[in-house]
XYZ file of C-alpha atoms in Angstrom:
681
model
C 100.010 86.847 83.406
C 100.186 84.941 86.679
C 97.591 82.461 85.440
C 99.668 81.887 82.281
C 102.793 81.234 84.352
C 100.789 78.787 86.447
C 99.648 76.906 83.332
C 103.199 76.857 81.981
C 104.540 75.417 85.239
C 101.827 72.748 85.277
C 102.427 71.851 81.624
C 106.175 71.826 82.172
C 105.760 69.457 85.122
C 103.469 67.197 83.076
C 105.972 67.078 80.210
C 108.836 66.356 82.629
C 106.942 63.488 84.251
C 106.106 62.194 80.781
C 109.795 62.308 79.814
C 110.826 60.357 82.920
C 108.113 57.744 82.312
C 109.106 57.483 78.646
C 112.724 56.675 79.526
C 111.952 54.729 82.714
C 112.660 51.411 80.953
C 116.091 52.375 79.590
C 118.186 52.887 82.723
C 119.263 49.250 83.023
C 119.869 48.668 79.314
C 123.282 47.176 78.630
C 126.497 48.351 77.027
C 126.590 47.973 73.257
C 129.011 47.981 70.334
C 131.690 50.705 70.824
C 130.800 50.802 74.539
C 132.993 47.699 74.720
C 136.345 49.260 73.923
C 135.554 52.729 75.355
C 133.872 51.653 78.602
C 133.658 47.996 79.621
C 137.198 47.091 78.460
C 138.722 50.511 79.092
C 140.835 50.121 82.207
C 141.520 53.858 82.429
C 137.983 54.839 83.407
C 138.264 52.637 86.492
C 140.449 55.217 88.248
C 139.090 58.752 88.644
C 142.628 60.005 89.235
C 143.304 59.493 85.517
C 141.103 62.463 84.567
C 143.951 64.984 84.114
C 145.774 62.575 81.796
C 142.645 62.105 79.656
C 143.375 65.586 78.269
C 146.822 64.665 76.965
C 146.840 60.896 76.340
C 144.677 59.682 73.412
C 145.388 56.042 74.316
C 143.112 56.406 77.318
C 139.959 56.888 75.250
C 139.797 53.285 74.051
C 141.365 49.876 74.570
C 141.671 49.568 70.776
C 144.540 51.377 69.015
C 142.440 52.057 65.918
C 140.064 54.121 68.064
C 142.569 56.126 70.074
C 141.629 59.779 70.200
C 141.110 62.736 72.478
C 137.583 63.223 73.836
C 138.542 63.852 77.466
C 135.225 65.388 78.535
C 133.463 62.173 77.524
C 136.073 59.888 79.096
C 136.120 61.968 82.297
C 132.336 61.723 82.624
C 132.566 57.939 82.191
C 135.249 57.725 84.889
C 133.022 59.724 87.245
C 130.098 57.385 86.520
C 132.307 54.362 87.193
C 133.477 55.926 90.461
C 129.902 56.694 91.607
C 128.614 53.260 90.564
C 131.593 51.439 92.034
C 131.848 49.456 88.804
C 130.142 48.894 85.480
C 126.536 49.330 86.535
C 124.791 50.710 83.401
C 122.133 52.427 85.535
C 124.518 55.173 86.638
C 125.902 55.667 83.137
C 122.401 56.071 81.708
C 121.333 58.308 84.590
C 124.278 60.618 83.966
C 123.450 60.985 80.267
C 119.778 61.502 81.071
C 120.520 64.355 83.484
C 122.586 66.161 80.826
C 119.733 65.564 78.384
C 117.241 67.228 80.735
C 119.546 70.238 81.087
C 119.792 70.435 77.280
C 116.008 70.348 76.847
C 115.508 73.106 79.437
C 118.032 75.317 77.622
C 116.287 74.616 74.327
C 112.989 75.827 75.809
C 114.473 79.188 76.805
C 116.252 79.610 73.459
C 113.083 78.807 71.535
C 111.125 81.316 73.617
C 113.717 84.038 73.019
C 113.728 83.501 69.247
C 109.948 83.322 68.998
C 109.580 86.544 70.969
C 111.945 88.289 68.544
C 109.772 87.464 65.523
C 106.264 86.342 66.497
C 104.546 89.017 68.545
C 102.010 86.881 70.375
C 101.417 85.760 73.953
C 101.236 82.123 72.838
C 104.922 81.932 71.965
C 105.724 80.550 75.412
C 103.378 77.634 74.690
C 105.016 77.077 71.309
C 108.400 76.996 73.040
C 107.238 74.508 75.643
C 105.621 72.205 73.084
C 108.753 72.384 70.879
C 111.020 71.470 73.809
C 108.667 68.640 74.797
C 108.518 67.342 71.228
C 112.297 67.291 70.969
C 112.742 65.653 74.373
C 110.259 62.866 73.592
C 111.219 62.337 69.952
C 111.728 58.676 69.132
C 114.932 59.291 67.159
C 116.715 60.602 70.263
C 116.353 57.199 71.920
C 119.158 56.004 69.633
C 121.546 58.481 71.246
C 120.425 58.152 74.855
C 120.547 54.341 74.841
C 123.989 54.169 73.231
C 126.171 55.233 76.155
C 129.286 56.280 74.225
C 127.017 58.520 72.105
C 127.039 60.732 75.164
C 129.585 62.586 73.051
C 126.627 63.829 70.974
C 124.723 64.900 74.084
C 127.689 66.734 75.645
C 128.877 68.432 72.442
C 125.318 69.536 71.611
C 124.842 70.807 75.156
C 128.023 72.874 74.880
C 126.932 74.374 71.544
C 123.503 75.234 72.928
C 125.032 76.669 76.115
C 127.385 78.891 74.103
C 124.499 79.980 71.892
C 122.310 80.736 74.931
C 125.094 82.699 76.652
C 125.532 84.806 73.531
C 121.861 85.664 72.954
C 120.817 86.123 76.602
C 123.810 88.145 77.821
C 124.811 90.574 75.034
C 126.643 92.837 77.505
C 129.066 90.005 78.280
C 130.060 89.452 74.653
C 133.018 91.790 74.964
C 134.468 89.427 77.563
C 134.006 86.431 75.181
C 132.482 84.293 77.937
C 130.259 82.566 75.379
C 133.411 80.961 73.933
C 134.147 78.946 77.091
C 131.392 76.292 76.641
C 132.474 75.938 72.994
C 136.056 75.192 74.034
C 134.790 72.564 76.471
C 132.642 71.099 73.706
C 135.679 70.658 71.460
C 136.840 68.018 73.958
C 133.582 66.086 73.502
C 133.173 65.858 69.709
C 134.379 67.459 66.486
C 131.172 69.394 65.704
C 131.835 72.728 67.350
C 132.477 74.674 64.124
C 128.732 74.563 63.510
C 128.301 77.115 66.326
C 129.787 80.099 64.408
C 127.446 79.323 61.498
C 124.428 79.418 63.821
C 125.536 82.640 65.475
C 126.263 84.247 62.100
C 122.692 83.724 60.897
C 121.218 84.534 64.316
C 122.898 87.953 64.317
C 121.928 88.776 60.735
C 118.374 87.401 60.964
C 117.315 88.551 64.426
C 119.615 91.409 65.447
C 120.345 93.029 62.072
C 116.890 91.964 60.799
C 118.155 91.011 57.354
C 116.675 88.385 55.093
C 118.855 85.923 53.212
C 118.262 87.927 50.048
C 119.448 91.111 51.781
C 122.495 89.343 53.211
C 123.560 88.415 49.686
C 123.240 91.998 48.437
C 126.489 93.896 47.940
C 125.310 96.888 49.986
C 125.103 94.670 53.101
C 128.509 93.075 52.571
C 130.078 95.289 55.269
C 127.494 94.147 57.791
C 128.239 90.489 57.060
C 131.973 91.161 57.183
C 131.659 92.850 60.595
C 129.750 89.832 61.901
C 132.443 87.506 60.559
C 135.169 89.572 62.232
C 133.109 89.657 65.421
C 132.943 85.848 65.438
C 136.599 85.357 64.453
C 137.825 84.901 68.081
C 135.257 82.114 68.486
C 136.335 80.436 65.234
C 140.032 80.700 66.072
C 139.501 79.328 69.579
C 137.642 76.319 68.212
C 140.238 75.711 65.497
C 143.171 75.959 67.930
C 141.738 73.487 70.426
C 140.413 71.196 67.701
C 143.846 71.163 66.097
C 145.269 70.164 69.484
C 142.876 67.210 69.913
C 143.419 66.003 66.341
C 147.197 66.309 66.596
C 147.148 64.222 69.754
C 145.054 61.557 68.049
C 147.562 61.325 65.211
C 144.998 59.978 62.768
C 141.217 59.899 62.501
C 139.633 56.448 62.279
C 136.498 55.689 60.323
C 137.279 57.505 57.041
C 136.900 54.676 54.555
C 134.352 55.743 51.906
C 135.277 57.432 48.607
C 134.727 61.168 49.307
C 132.942 61.951 46.031
C 130.509 59.039 46.257
C 129.953 59.701 49.948
C 128.988 63.349 49.418
C 126.874 62.365 46.417
C 124.900 60.077 48.742
C 124.372 62.595 51.550
C 121.496 64.622 49.990
C 119.350 61.489 49.999
C 120.505 60.770 53.566
C 119.337 64.282 54.505
C 115.943 63.513 53.012
C 115.831 60.293 55.034
C 116.625 62.241 58.212
C 113.977 64.853 57.385
C 111.288 62.212 56.847
C 112.377 60.394 60.015
C 111.368 63.466 61.984
C 107.745 62.794 61.028
C 107.859 59.014 60.597
C 110.571 57.418 62.796
C 109.446 53.888 61.962
C 112.547 52.217 60.548
C 115.254 53.126 63.045
C 118.279 50.830 63.104
C 121.293 50.821 65.400
C 123.508 49.899 62.445
C 122.101 50.702 58.992
C 123.069 48.813 55.844
C 123.250 51.848 53.574
C 126.160 52.092 51.143
C 127.389 54.953 48.952
C 125.739 55.673 45.614
C 128.171 55.327 42.721
C 125.894 56.325 39.838
C 125.259 60.116 39.657
C 122.121 59.480 37.578
C 120.566 57.067 40.070
C 117.020 57.982 41.138
C 117.995 58.405 44.779
C 120.828 60.791 43.891
C 118.476 62.934 41.806
C 115.750 62.847 44.477
C 118.318 63.828 47.110
C 119.516 66.845 45.164
C 115.930 67.916 44.470
C 115.353 67.828 48.230
C 118.439 70.002 48.829
C 117.184 72.512 46.261
C 113.733 72.597 47.870
C 115.305 72.960 51.301
C 117.430 75.872 50.105
C 114.429 77.488 48.416
C 112.347 77.166 51.600
C 115.143 78.682 53.686
C 115.441 81.578 51.249
C 111.690 82.283 50.988
C 110.877 81.986 54.692
C 113.722 84.372 55.567
C 111.957 87.183 53.649
C 109.429 87.977 56.378
C 110.288 88.616 59.996
C 107.564 86.300 61.271
C 108.606 83.309 59.139
C 112.314 83.847 59.709
C 112.057 81.390 62.601
C 111.285 78.658 60.052
C 114.300 79.656 57.970
C 116.655 79.717 60.942
C 115.489 76.307 62.166
C 116.146 74.777 58.745
C 119.593 76.421 58.624
C 120.306 74.827 62.027
C 119.188 71.455 60.651
C 121.422 71.748 57.578
C 124.463 73.214 59.349
C 124.392 70.515 62.029
C 124.505 67.831 59.331
C 127.514 69.303 57.541
C 130.304 67.702 59.671
C 129.065 64.138 59.068
C 128.192 64.922 55.433
C 131.603 66.262 54.403
C 133.826 63.727 56.194
C 133.650 60.370 54.301
C 132.812 58.222 57.321
C 132.597 54.446 57.154
C 128.863 54.551 57.888
C 126.895 56.477 55.266
C 124.220 57.297 57.823
C 123.574 56.768 61.512
C 120.403 57.495 63.421
C 122.231 59.179 66.280
C 123.481 61.827 63.819
C 119.976 63.332 63.886
C 120.280 64.295 67.568
C 121.833 67.751 67.096
C 120.110 68.701 63.769
C 116.648 67.876 65.124
C 116.816 70.829 67.528
C 116.652 73.161 64.544
C 114.109 71.051 62.684
C 111.836 70.928 65.744
C 112.079 74.707 66.087
C 111.268 75.179 62.404
C 108.278 72.786 62.331
C 106.694 74.216 65.488
C 107.311 77.735 64.152
C 105.352 76.939 61.012
C 102.562 75.254 62.958
C 102.424 78.148 65.431
C 102.129 80.758 62.672
C 99.275 78.796 61.083
C 97.462 78.512 64.433
C 97.791 82.258 65.077
C 96.423 83.024 61.624
C 93.561 80.569 62.112
C 92.509 82.093 65.449
C 92.041 85.502 63.828
C 88.910 84.132 62.206
C 85.769 84.286 64.305
C 84.759 80.675 63.676
C 88.032 79.390 65.181
C 87.971 81.324 68.441
C 85.815 78.775 70.212
C 87.079 76.586 72.995
C 86.401 73.509 70.842
C 89.040 74.681 68.333
C 91.626 75.125 71.085
C 90.692 71.747 72.519
C 91.349 70.302 69.075
C 94.798 71.935 69.011
C 95.769 70.697 72.462
C 94.287 67.295 71.725
C 96.454 67.046 68.612
C 99.538 68.083 70.625
C 98.773 65.407 73.219
C 98.317 62.695 70.557
C 101.540 63.625 68.730
C 103.651 63.773 71.894
C 102.151 60.512 73.160
C 102.892 58.809 69.845
C 106.551 59.868 69.937
C 106.827 58.905 73.621
C 105.376 55.464 72.854
C 107.847 55.015 70.005
C 110.716 55.980 72.315
C 109.546 53.540 74.987
C 109.497 50.758 72.379
C 112.982 51.653 71.103
C 114.244 51.461 74.681
C 113.058 47.843 74.734
C 115.042 47.121 71.579
C 118.210 48.448 73.234
C 117.694 46.272 76.337
C 120.452 43.761 75.501
C 122.644 42.616 72.653
C 120.228 39.967 71.445
C 117.223 42.309 71.168
C 119.304 45.090 69.586
C 121.090 43.063 66.944
C 118.035 41.017 66.028
C 116.301 44.331 65.314
C 119.264 45.300 63.123
C 119.006 42.062 61.122
C 115.337 42.834 60.461
C 115.745 46.554 59.677
C 119.133 46.268 57.937
C 119.314 42.734 56.468
C 122.295 43.629 54.256
C 124.402 44.726 57.209
C 127.068 42.067 57.658
C 128.184 43.466 60.989
C 124.618 43.294 62.305
C 124.268 39.678 61.188
C 127.581 38.861 62.857
C 126.688 40.581 66.121
C 123.367 38.781 66.345
C 125.241 35.541 65.752
C 127.561 36.527 68.584
C 124.615 36.842 70.988
C 123.541 33.325 70.024
C 127.057 31.988 70.511
C 127.088 33.465 74.020
C 123.884 31.520 74.732
C 125.449 28.326 73.401
C 123.330 28.257 70.220
C 126.328 27.452 68.039
C 124.238 26.231 65.112
C 122.290 29.500 64.889
C 125.476 31.526 65.447
C 127.259 29.741 62.606
C 124.249 30.288 60.334
C 124.359 34.051 60.869
C 128.149 34.171 60.537
C 127.892 32.455 57.175
C 125.265 35.003 56.086
C 127.547 37.822 57.207
C 130.494 36.300 55.349
C 128.692 36.860 52.043
C 128.381 40.593 52.808
C 131.703 41.292 54.560
C 134.172 38.543 53.535
C 137.246 40.506 54.671
C 135.997 41.651 58.081
C 138.533 40.554 60.678
C 136.119 40.383 63.622
C 133.820 38.060 61.695
C 136.656 35.589 61.078
C 137.595 35.764 64.767
C 134.044 34.816 65.739
C 134.019 32.055 63.137
C 137.202 30.731 64.746
C 135.604 30.778 68.184
C 132.429 28.983 67.137
C 134.266 26.382 65.028
C 136.635 25.724 67.887
C 133.669 25.162 70.216
C 132.277 22.415 67.957
C 135.629 20.654 67.548
C 136.613 21.892 64.087
C 140.111 22.779 65.231
C 141.871 23.172 61.875
C 139.032 25.298 60.460
C 139.058 27.394 63.613
C 142.783 28.077 63.275
C 142.332 29.023 59.633
C 139.655 31.539 60.624
C 141.835 33.067 63.358
C 144.707 33.442 60.916
C 142.414 35.185 58.443
C 141.353 37.518 61.226
C 145.003 38.474 61.700
C 145.581 38.763 57.951
C 142.695 41.207 57.453
C 143.568 43.383 60.466
C 147.259 42.877 61.317
C 147.593 46.176 63.200
C 144.890 45.398 65.751
C 145.542 43.446 68.939
C 142.097 41.810 68.847
C 142.718 38.927 66.383
C 146.035 38.067 68.060
C 144.376 37.985 71.483
C 141.579 35.623 70.454
C 143.891 33.292 68.571
C 146.224 33.153 71.577
C 143.264 32.488 73.881
C 142.175 29.638 71.623
C 145.657 28.103 71.693
C 145.883 28.476 75.473
C 142.579 26.639 75.914
C 144.052 23.804 73.865
C 147.033 23.724 76.260
C 149.341 24.879 73.439
C 150.923 27.451 75.733
C 154.220 27.909 73.891
C 152.393 28.836 70.672
C 149.898 30.955 72.593
C 152.755 32.871 74.227
C 154.135 34.177 70.922
C 150.700 35.284 69.644
C 149.654 36.882 72.937
C 152.922 38.812 73.109
C 152.209 40.226 69.638
C 148.837 41.447 70.896
C 150.528 43.007 73.899
C 153.118 44.741 71.699
C 150.297 46.490 69.819
C 148.663 47.721 73.026
C 149.440 46.907 76.633
C 146.227 48.563 77.866
C 143.918 45.631 77.196
C 143.386 43.847 80.508
C 142.141 40.700 78.774
C 145.517 40.333 77.103
C 147.265 40.893 80.441
C 145.161 38.179 82.083
C 145.858 35.793 79.214
C 149.599 36.391 79.412
C 149.513 35.796 83.173
C 147.776 32.471 82.570
C 150.237 31.466 79.851
C 153.347 32.450 81.808
C 151.966 30.766 84.910
C 151.398 27.478 83.073
C 154.846 27.686 81.445
C 156.367 28.618 84.840
C 157.988 31.713 83.326
C 158.130 33.618 86.598
C 160.070 36.721 85.545
C 157.851 37.560 82.534
C 154.840 36.806 84.730
C 155.932 39.337 87.359
C 156.518 41.964 84.657
C 152.963 41.538 83.378
C 151.612 41.572 86.937
C 153.471 44.797 87.746
C 152.289 46.462 84.536
C 148.688 45.427 85.240
C 148.856 46.798 88.782
C 150.260 50.025 87.383
C 147.318 50.621 85.045
C 144.717 48.952 87.298
C 145.580 49.430 90.957
C 144.578 46.662 93.368
C 143.588 44.421 90.468
C 142.422 41.198 92.128
C 143.485 38.888 89.306
C 146.990 40.353 89.212
C 147.316 40.200 93.000
C 146.276 36.530 93.012
C 148.841 35.663 90.357
C 151.466 37.629 92.291
C 150.691 35.707 95.456
C 150.924 32.286 93.831
C 153.867 33.120 91.608
C 155.901 33.750 94.743
C 154.987 30.309 96.030
C 155.174 28.837 92.529
C 152.023 26.828 93.129
C 150.064 25.112 90.369
C 147.146 26.816 88.720
C 144.743 24.418 90.417
C 146.260 25.340 93.791
C 145.629 28.957 92.957
C 141.940 28.292 92.290
C 141.622 26.183 95.459
C 143.172 28.898 97.624
C 141.108 31.589 95.934
C 137.904 29.659 96.613
C 138.837 29.015 100.229
C 139.528 32.701 100.745
C 136.286 33.710 98.996
C 133.764 30.844 98.706
C 131.473 32.519 96.158
C 129.335 30.918 93.476
C 131.625 32.172 90.716
C 134.776 30.908 92.411
C 133.303 27.430 92.930
C 132.244 27.322 89.276
C 135.713 28.446 88.156
C 137.265 25.805 90.416
C 134.993 23.111 88.948
C 136.104 24.053 85.428
C 139.766 23.876 86.439
C 139.184 20.443 88.021
C 137.533 19.383 84.756
C 140.480 20.603 82.654
C 142.894 18.769 84.981
C 140.921 15.545 84.567
C 139.666 15.506 88.172
C 136.005 14.904 87.391
C 134.824 13.771 90.832
C 136.364 16.892 92.352
C 134.658 18.932 89.610
C 131.288 17.504 90.675
C 131.983 18.180 94.359
C 132.871 21.831 93.592
C 129.578 22.173 91.706
C 127.650 20.696 94.621
C 129.203 23.377 96.835
C 128.131 25.973 94.279
C 124.564 24.651 94.432
C 124.532 25.138 98.196
C 125.060 28.842 97.507
C 122.613 28.989 94.589
C 120.338 25.946 94.099
C 119.212 27.465 90.758
C 122.632 27.631 89.154
C 122.086 26.156 85.677
C 125.846 26.395 85.071
C 126.638 24.172 88.059
C 124.208 21.479 86.892
C 125.646 21.660 83.376
C 129.214 21.231 84.683
C 128.064 18.199 86.678
C 126.500 16.810 83.514
C 129.745 17.309 81.576
C 131.792 15.559 84.269
C 129.410 12.584 84.441
C 129.499 12.303 80.634
C 133.285 11.923 80.722
C 133.000 9.394 83.576
C 130.480 7.417 81.532
C 127.728 7.760 84.139
C 125.110 8.844 81.626
C 121.998 8.394 83.781
C 123.390 10.869 86.318
C 124.477 13.142 83.480
C 120.924 13.179 82.060
C 119.461 14.026 85.440
C 121.910 16.943 85.921
C 121.321 18.313 82.409
C 117.555 18.124 82.811
C 117.895 20.152 86.009
C 119.979 22.738 84.153
C 117.448 23.016 81.309
C 114.582 23.139 83.815
C 116.141 26.298 85.242
C 117.162 27.809 81.877
C 115.135 26.245 79.036
C 117.109 27.967 76.257
C 120.550 26.866 77.534
C 121.931 25.319 74.353
C 125.121 23.936 75.933
C 123.123 21.843 78.408
C 120.857 20.683 75.585
C 123.889 19.471 73.634
C 125.290 17.668 76.688
C 121.886 16.079 77.322
C 121.670 14.932 73.708
C 125.131 13.340 73.980
C 124.254 11.544 77.241
C 121.003 10.168 75.828
C 122.814 8.929 72.718
C 124.977 6.751 74.958
C 122.050 5.045 76.690
C 121.308 1.659 75.059
C 117.877 1.590 73.403
């Protein structure tokens, strides 16, 4: 017995080290997609004192009104990460999620061992449990959840369900005190999946404590037993419903329900089959799939999906007949029950890879149960009792776990930054307009406007009425001088999403950059009327009011910003200079004198450029280069200034220096091309 415990500890340590190595390349991966409005642009997570209000104010979950909701456990954990990191360092956010993930995997091991011991009378069950927990922890599909920081909601809600389940099965004497309900209540504040827990407990009690098969459960003579179990679990169900009703009432409405319910549910059986196959072959994972609902009930995929559901139900029914195989049945019930919430609600996305996170606990348990039973049966034969057979088993386990770990490590690379992630989406989901747009956005950020426009045009074919796409089209067209087309795109962005602040903000920002401050003021104020929690809008209004010398409105915006973001440096700077009523350039000069950083010198150079002071722009860049001689931005700004001054030889030299530092810097390449075109041949 002691030797077995020693082996288990050694194996457990090996698996833990393997898990850490597998995810070692994900801790510095960036923020993606919905992380923007829930984390990077969410001013409320910047102050840990906001935590109590997270439980009552749905506006604090997101900077976007269409995503307001109540998931205070998630938002609180993000605020704690921000507080520990001292800012938006993704390392601490990923580390936090990873720690919760480890706790979840440890709990899964103990639950698996308990359930195996109840049905499979063999001293190898502890090894089955350890391998199952290791398989789940290393599974490639789970990388989609762990890399997507806001999907921590899946990790926390699943952890709460598993913790409630573990409390119930390990401490039966405490059931009368209903302590197992407490983690479930906490989980309600993480995600709307907690009603799956009573389903799991219902079948656990009947399968493992009452020792009934599914056939026996359906018999009339056992109706009283089932009814007693239902009544026993009623306090749990009511508690979940009460607190879930509270969170939903606070949210007011649930965003993301946009598919026709009938078509959506008709599509889900095939989605389930896709999830099931992904457990064995996770080769085509995509951060944003391009699946759409099936509208023809006689389509092959609909029929195949329903055949899969029938086979799944049949397998659950048959494997529940014997005590030993009941583990397989229960694992498949877990898989199916965990998929119900996202299969019933007609969400905008037909499928998402992170939806497999919770269901795969049950599927892992079921698959390892089946494999374990086969191994036990095989070892009863004399010709399989040799050490070579066991070496084959452990060798197979090692190969399988290594393969999944390798796949996870590779997926972590995909999630490294926006460019790598969205390029992968365009390859895996070429019909996803949002993926095409987001990859174009990464190219626009690099200055590759031609490539960005190409992908935006591709996306326009797929999603012609998507507001965000038209906003990005406006930005890129504005950057290449197509002003009228840019304005038309911004206006379409507003037309297709008039209740969101986002299109108003970007149109106002565009107008402000063109020095059309009076027009920008009206549009920016509309954005602010929709939500006053977006700091970008506050900064834009400060800039507009400052340029228009509207001091009273400026102070109101400053005071509001300082109220929601205490000691905000931008607001404090505007407050300081609004009192003196200095020019914007004066503000940048004073700011740079007070803090002569690379960023401040670059910002000052841009302001000099906008004010037509090109020599001063160059001098500010030269100061920036003293701080960082490898600043490609400083050299590019020098190039731009020399181009305007007509000193093209100097412009070429500066641009070549910029490109020498950053060869893919498209903006410098464009400036270099312009300068060379002006040199007489």
